[in-house]
Amino acid sequence: MRRTVLAVALAACCFPVFSAEPATPAAAAASRNEASAALHRLFDSEWERNLRESPENAAYLGDHRYDGRWTDMSLEAIQRREAADREALAALRRIDRAALSPEDQLNYDTFLWLQERAVERQRFREYLQPIGHQGGVQTADGIAEILPFASAADYRNWIARLQALPQVLEQTAALMRAGIEAGSLPPKVLMQRVPGQIAAQVVEDPEASPFYRPFRKMPDAIPAAEQAALRAQARAAISGKVVPAYRGFGRFFEAEYLPRTRDSIAATDLPDGRAYYDFLAGWYTTTRLTADEIHQIGLEEVARIRAGMEKIREEVGFKGDLKAFFQHLRTDPEFFYKDPADLLEAYQALAKRIDPELVKVFRTIPRQPYGVRAIPDNIAPDTTTAYYQPGAVDGSRAGFYYVNLYKPEARPKWEMLALSLHEAVPGHHFQFARGAELPGLPLFRRSAYFVAYGEGWGLYAERLGYDMGLYDDPYDRMGQLAYDMWRAVRLVVDTGMHAKGWSRQQAIDFFMDNSPKTEQDVVNEIDRYIAWPGQALAYKIGQLKISALREEAARELGPDFDVRDFNDAVLETGSVPLETLEAHVRAWIAGRKKKYN
């Protein structure tokens, strides 16, 4: 049933295109060259525009030309960007797709998919909710994690950003006031977490500010006198501009905004909310699945995974039922570290354990390195167990696997292997690093991120631990099932809350009944799904598609199937919609069959 539900139409690139009359080879080549040149000019100009208009995103991608400023979040600037997106779509449609090479047709179709949906989502005016409980202008200091701070110029750029923060906060407040007028407001249960985040920016001593952190240790290459001058400028900017601006923003938030936030949690309660949730489900899963279909897939997966958990419970000789086993896994001290430093060291050691086994499941190993870091303290209480931050596209910055050390007594050892396989290697780090290193792709393809592909790959990567011989402990296998269950539960609770009228507590209870994850994690996860409707659907849907394609490849190729070649084939497209991945893998299977027969 899952295969039937998950079947999606082939991408537009796979439909035949017929010409009214044959062209001569020379004319066809000229047309192809002209169309390709126009296409890549558009890619280049849009790439530059997006970097210029989003300095933060440029920095994440490793381009630091715009490090001295923030994105302009005025309504006028937003409207200009939206108009430019519409024009980019129109310019793309003016290019003759039929005249392009197969490689450029794939580039065309991927860009078309992105631009069509960028324009479609304009109707939902998401900018009217510019902050969330997991981030926003109140945690703007976090970008310092990926900035270089190697020269005096880098520090001057940061000081320029400090001086410009009051304008950013004013623009953000203006958008929030417009959201109040339009009835586009986030749930109160999430926004109640934000005052503490704002308060963390209001300090008496400027050196205690999170924005001052880069100045605590400066490179020796900057002369001592210049270091002192830069530190003085930073303290003045924080005391004179940053802190007063956040203090005023905090008053606005608590007196004017928070009381007007909504008591409901469903995206369908927003203006045009049903259409919005349908759009988000399609955007994140890159499929045409309905909320009801996704909900049913989730229920089926929950039942399947529970059966596997029961087998682990029996294997370890636990005498109680599955609910009692979950409680044992959540509470027994043997499953937890007491000290955050010990937890970080264990994550780092686990990464080193995984690395040498990668050759068992891949032929191509990315060149870009990765590291393991702690999630910053100021956001750790309100964020997830871990996340991955990609390296720079040009290779100038490594990727980093960020782990949550807040309350180590809530971070069980049995989840660490599956989590590391997903977030670091061979999960997100391989997916991003391979994409960045693919030759000949336009830059937007090397950095594109389709959630169903990327998160589906991450969840699929958790299972590769079996192929690598890593799951030799039954509790680690329980952790893998727990993480698989986590993503199956998401299908049920996300659609439940946003399309079926479930309450927040109902979603928490369903999660707790079917997963050994701790209550701290469960509550944070449920709140994330409330804040980010539809995004959580992509993981399991993507994993099911990749797993089904692997089964298909093994069946079709028989003894000629090699998991290393299959995994390389999945990653060699870069991030694409699932229907495009499916077409690519099937073409790869056909090519292998031809080679071996």
Coordinates of N, CA and C in Angstrom, one line a residue, residues 373-465:
R373 N 30.4 20.1 17.4 CA 30.4 21.3 18.3 C 29.1 21.2 19.2
A374 N 29.2 21.9 20.3 CA 28.0 22.1 21.1 C 27.1 23.2 20.6
I375 N 25.8 22.9 20.7 CA 24.8 24.0 20.4 C 25.0 25.1 21.4
P376 N 25.0 26.4 20.9 CA 25.2 27.5 21.8 C 24.2 27.5 23.0
D377 N 24.7 27.9 24.2 CA 23.9 27.8 25.4 C 22.6 28.6 25.3
N378 N 22.6 29.7 24.6 CA 21.5 30.6 24.7 C 20.3 30.0 23.9
I379 N 20.5 29.1 23.0 CA 19.4 28.5 22.3 C 19.1 27.0 22.6
A380 N 20.1 26.4 23.3 CA 20.0 25.0 23.6 C 18.7 24.5 24.3
P381 N 18.2 25.3 25.3 CA 17.0 24.8 26.0 C 15.8 24.7 25.1
D382 N 15.7 25.5 24.0 CA 14.5 25.6 23.2 C 14.7 24.9 21.8
T383 N 15.8 24.2 21.6 CA 16.0 23.6 20.3 C 16.1 22.1 20.4
T384 N 16.4 21.5 19.2 CA 16.3 20.0 19.1 C 17.6 19.4 19.6
T385 N 17.7 18.1 19.6 CA 18.8 17.3 20.1 C 20.1 17.6 19.4
A386 N 20.0 17.8 18.1 CA 21.2 18.1 17.3 C 20.8 18.7 15.9
Y387 N 21.7 19.3 15.2 CA 21.5 19.7 13.9 C 22.9 19.8 13.2
Y388 N 22.8 19.9 11.8 CA 24.0 20.0 11.0 C 24.0 21.3 10.3
Q389 N 25.2 21.9 10.3 CA 25.4 23.2 9.6 C 26.4 22.9 8.5
P390 N 25.9 23.1 7.2 CA 26.7 22.7 6.1 C 28.0 23.6 6.0
G391 N 29.0 23.0 5.4 CA 30.2 23.8 5.1 C 30.0 24.8 4.0
A392 N 30.9 25.7 3.7 CA 30.8 26.6 2.6 C 30.9 25.9 1.3
V393 N 30.2 26.4 0.3 CA 30.1 25.7 -1.0 C 31.5 25.7 -1.6
D394 N 32.3 26.7 -1.4 CA 33.6 26.8 -2.0 C 34.7 26.0 -1.1
G395 N 34.3 25.3 -0.1 CA 35.2 24.5 0.7 C 36.0 25.3 1.7
S396 N 35.7 26.6 1.9 CA 36.5 27.4 2.8 C 36.1 27.2 4.3
R397 N 35.0 26.6 4.5 CA 34.6 26.3 5.9 C 34.1 24.9 6.0
A398 N 34.5 24.1 7.0 CA 34.0 22.8 7.2 C 32.5 22.7 7.6
G399 N 31.9 21.6 7.4 CA 30.6 21.3 8.0 C 30.7 21.1 9.5
F400 N 29.6 21.3 10.3 CA 29.7 21.1 11.7 C 28.4 20.4 12.1
Y401 N 28.6 19.4 13.0 CA 27.5 18.6 13.6 C 27.3 19.2 15.0
Y402 N 26.2 19.9 15.3 CA 26.0 20.5 16.5 C 25.1 19.6 17.4
V403 N 25.6 19.4 18.7 CA 24.9 18.5 19.6 C 24.4 19.3 20.8
N404 N 23.3 18.9 21.4 CA 22.7 19.6 22.5 C 23.2 19.1 23.8
L405 N 23.9 19.9 24.6 CA 24.4 19.4 25.8 C 23.6 19.9 27.0
Y406 N 22.5 20.6 26.8 CA 21.7 21.1 27.8 C 21.0 19.9 28.5
K407 N 21.0 19.9 29.8 CA 20.5 18.8 30.6 C 20.9 17.4 30.0
P408 N 22.2 17.0 30.2 CA 22.7 15.8 29.7 C 21.9 14.6 30.3
E409 N 21.2 14.8 31.4 CA 20.4 13.7 32.0 C 19.1 13.4 31.1
A410 N 18.9 14.3 30.1 CA 17.8 14.0 29.2 C 18.3 13.6 27.8
R411 N 19.6 13.3 27.7 CA 20.2 12.9 26.4 C 20.7 11.5 26.4
P412 N 19.9 10.5 26.1 CA 20.3 9.1 26.3 C 21.4 8.6 25.4
K413 N 22.2 7.7 25.9 CA 23.3 7.2 25.1 C 22.8 6.4 23.9
W414 N 21.6 5.7 24.1 CA 21.2 4.8 23.0 C 20.7 5.5 21.8
E415 N 20.5 6.8 21.8 CA 20.1 7.6 20.6 C 21.3 8.1 19.8
M416 N 22.5 8.1 20.4 CA 23.6 8.8 19.9 C 24.1 8.3 18.5
L417 N 24.1 7.0 18.3 CA 24.6 6.4 17.1 C 23.7 6.8 15.9
A418 N 22.4 6.5 16.1 CA 21.5 6.9 15.0 C 21.5 8.4 14.7
L419 N 21.6 9.2 15.7 CA 21.6 10.6 15.6 C 22.8 11.1 14.8
S420 N 24.0 10.5 15.1 CA 25.2 10.9 14.5 C 25.2 10.4 13.0
L421 N 24.7 9.2 12.7 CA 24.6 8.7 11.4 C 23.8 9.7 10.5
H422 N 22.7 10.2 11.1 CA 21.8 11.1 10.4 C 22.4 12.5 10.2
E423 N 22.8 13.1 11.3 CA 23.2 14.5 11.2 C 24.6 14.7 10.6
A424 N 25.5 13.8 10.8 CA 26.9 13.9 10.4 C 27.2 13.0 9.2
V425 N 27.8 11.9 9.5 CA 28.2 11.0 8.4 C 27.5 9.6 8.6
P426 N 27.0 9.0 7.6 CA 26.9 9.5 6.2 C 25.7 10.3 5.8
G427 N 25.1 10.9 6.8 CA 23.8 11.6 6.5 C 24.0 13.0 5.9
H428 N 23.7 14.0 6.7 CA 23.7 15.4 6.1 C 25.1 15.8 5.6
H429 N 26.1 15.5 6.3 CA 27.4 15.9 5.8 C 27.7 15.4 4.4
F430 N 27.5 14.1 4.2 CA 27.7 13.5 2.9 C 26.8 14.2 1.8
Q431 N 25.6 14.4 2.2 CA 24.6 14.9 1.2 C 25.0 16.3 0.8
F432 N 25.4 17.2 1.8 CA 25.7 18.6 1.5 C 27.1 18.6 0.8
A433 N 28.1 17.9 1.4 CA 29.4 17.9 0.8 C 29.5 17.4 -0.6
R434 N 28.8 16.3 -0.8 CA 28.8 15.7 -2.2 C 28.2 16.7 -3.2
G435 N 27.1 17.3 -2.7 CA 26.4 18.3 -3.6 C 27.3 19.5 -4.0
A436 N 28.1 19.9 -3.0 CA 29.0 21.1 -3.2 C 30.1 20.7 -4.1
E437 N 30.5 19.4 -4.1 CA 31.7 19.0 -4.9 C 31.3 18.4 -6.3
L438 N 30.0 18.4 -6.6 CA 29.6 17.8 -7.9 C 30.2 18.8 -9.0
P439 N 30.8 18.2 -10.0 CA 31.4 19.1 -11.0 C 30.4 19.6 -12.0
G440 N 30.6 20.8 -12.5 CA 29.8 21.3 -13.6 C 28.4 21.8 -13.3
L441 N 28.0 21.7 -12.1 CA 26.6 22.1 -11.7 C 26.6 23.6 -11.5
P442 N 25.5 24.3 -11.8 CA 25.4 25.7 -11.4 C 25.3 25.8 -9.9
L443 N 25.7 27.0 -9.4 CA 25.8 27.1 -7.9 C 24.5 26.8 -7.2
F444 N 23.4 27.2 -7.8 CA 22.1 27.0 -7.1 C 21.9 25.5 -6.9
R445 N 22.3 24.7 -7.8 CA 22.1 23.2 -7.7 C 23.0 22.7 -6.6
R446 N 24.2 23.2 -6.5 CA 25.2 22.7 -5.5 C 24.8 23.0 -4.1
S447 N 23.9 24.0 -3.9 CA 23.5 24.4 -2.6 C 22.0 24.3 -2.3
A448 N 21.3 23.8 -3.3 CA 19.8 23.6 -3.2 C 19.5 22.6 -2.1
Y449 N 18.4 22.8 -1.4 CA 18.0 21.8 -0.4 C 16.5 21.5 -0.5
F450 N 16.2 20.3 -1.0 CA 14.9 19.8 -1.0 C 14.8 19.0 0.2
V451 N 13.9 19.3 1.1 CA 13.8 18.7 2.4 C 13.6 17.2 2.3
A452 N 12.7 16.7 1.4 CA 12.4 15.3 1.3 C 13.6 14.5 0.9
Y453 N 14.4 15.1 0.0 CA 15.6 14.5 -0.4 C 16.7 14.5 0.7
G454 N 16.9 15.7 1.3 CA 18.0 15.8 2.3 C 17.7 15.1 3.6
E455 N 16.4 15.3 4.1 CA 16.1 14.6 5.3 C 15.7 13.1 5.1
G456 N 15.2 12.8 3.9 CA 15.0 11.4 3.6 C 16.3 10.7 3.5
W457 N 17.3 11.3 3.0 CA 18.7 10.7 3.0 C 19.2 10.6 4.4
G458 N 19.0 11.6 5.2 CA 19.5 11.5 6.6 C 18.9 10.3 7.3
L459 N 17.6 10.1 7.2 CA 16.9 9.0 7.9 C 17.3 7.7 7.3
Y460 N 17.5 7.6 5.9 CA 18.0 6.4 5.3 C 19.4 6.1 5.8
A461 N 20.2 7.1 6.0 CA 21.6 6.9 6.5 C 21.6 6.3 7.8
E462 N 20.6 6.5 8.7 CA 20.6 5.9 10.0 C 20.6 4.3 9.8
R463 N 19.9 3.8 8.8 CA 19.9 2.4 8.6 C 21.2 1.9 8.0
L464 N 22.0 2.7 7.3 CA 23.2 2.3 6.8 C 24.2 1.8 7.9
G465 N 23.9 2.2 9.1 CA 24.7 1.6 10.2 C 24.7 0.1 10.3

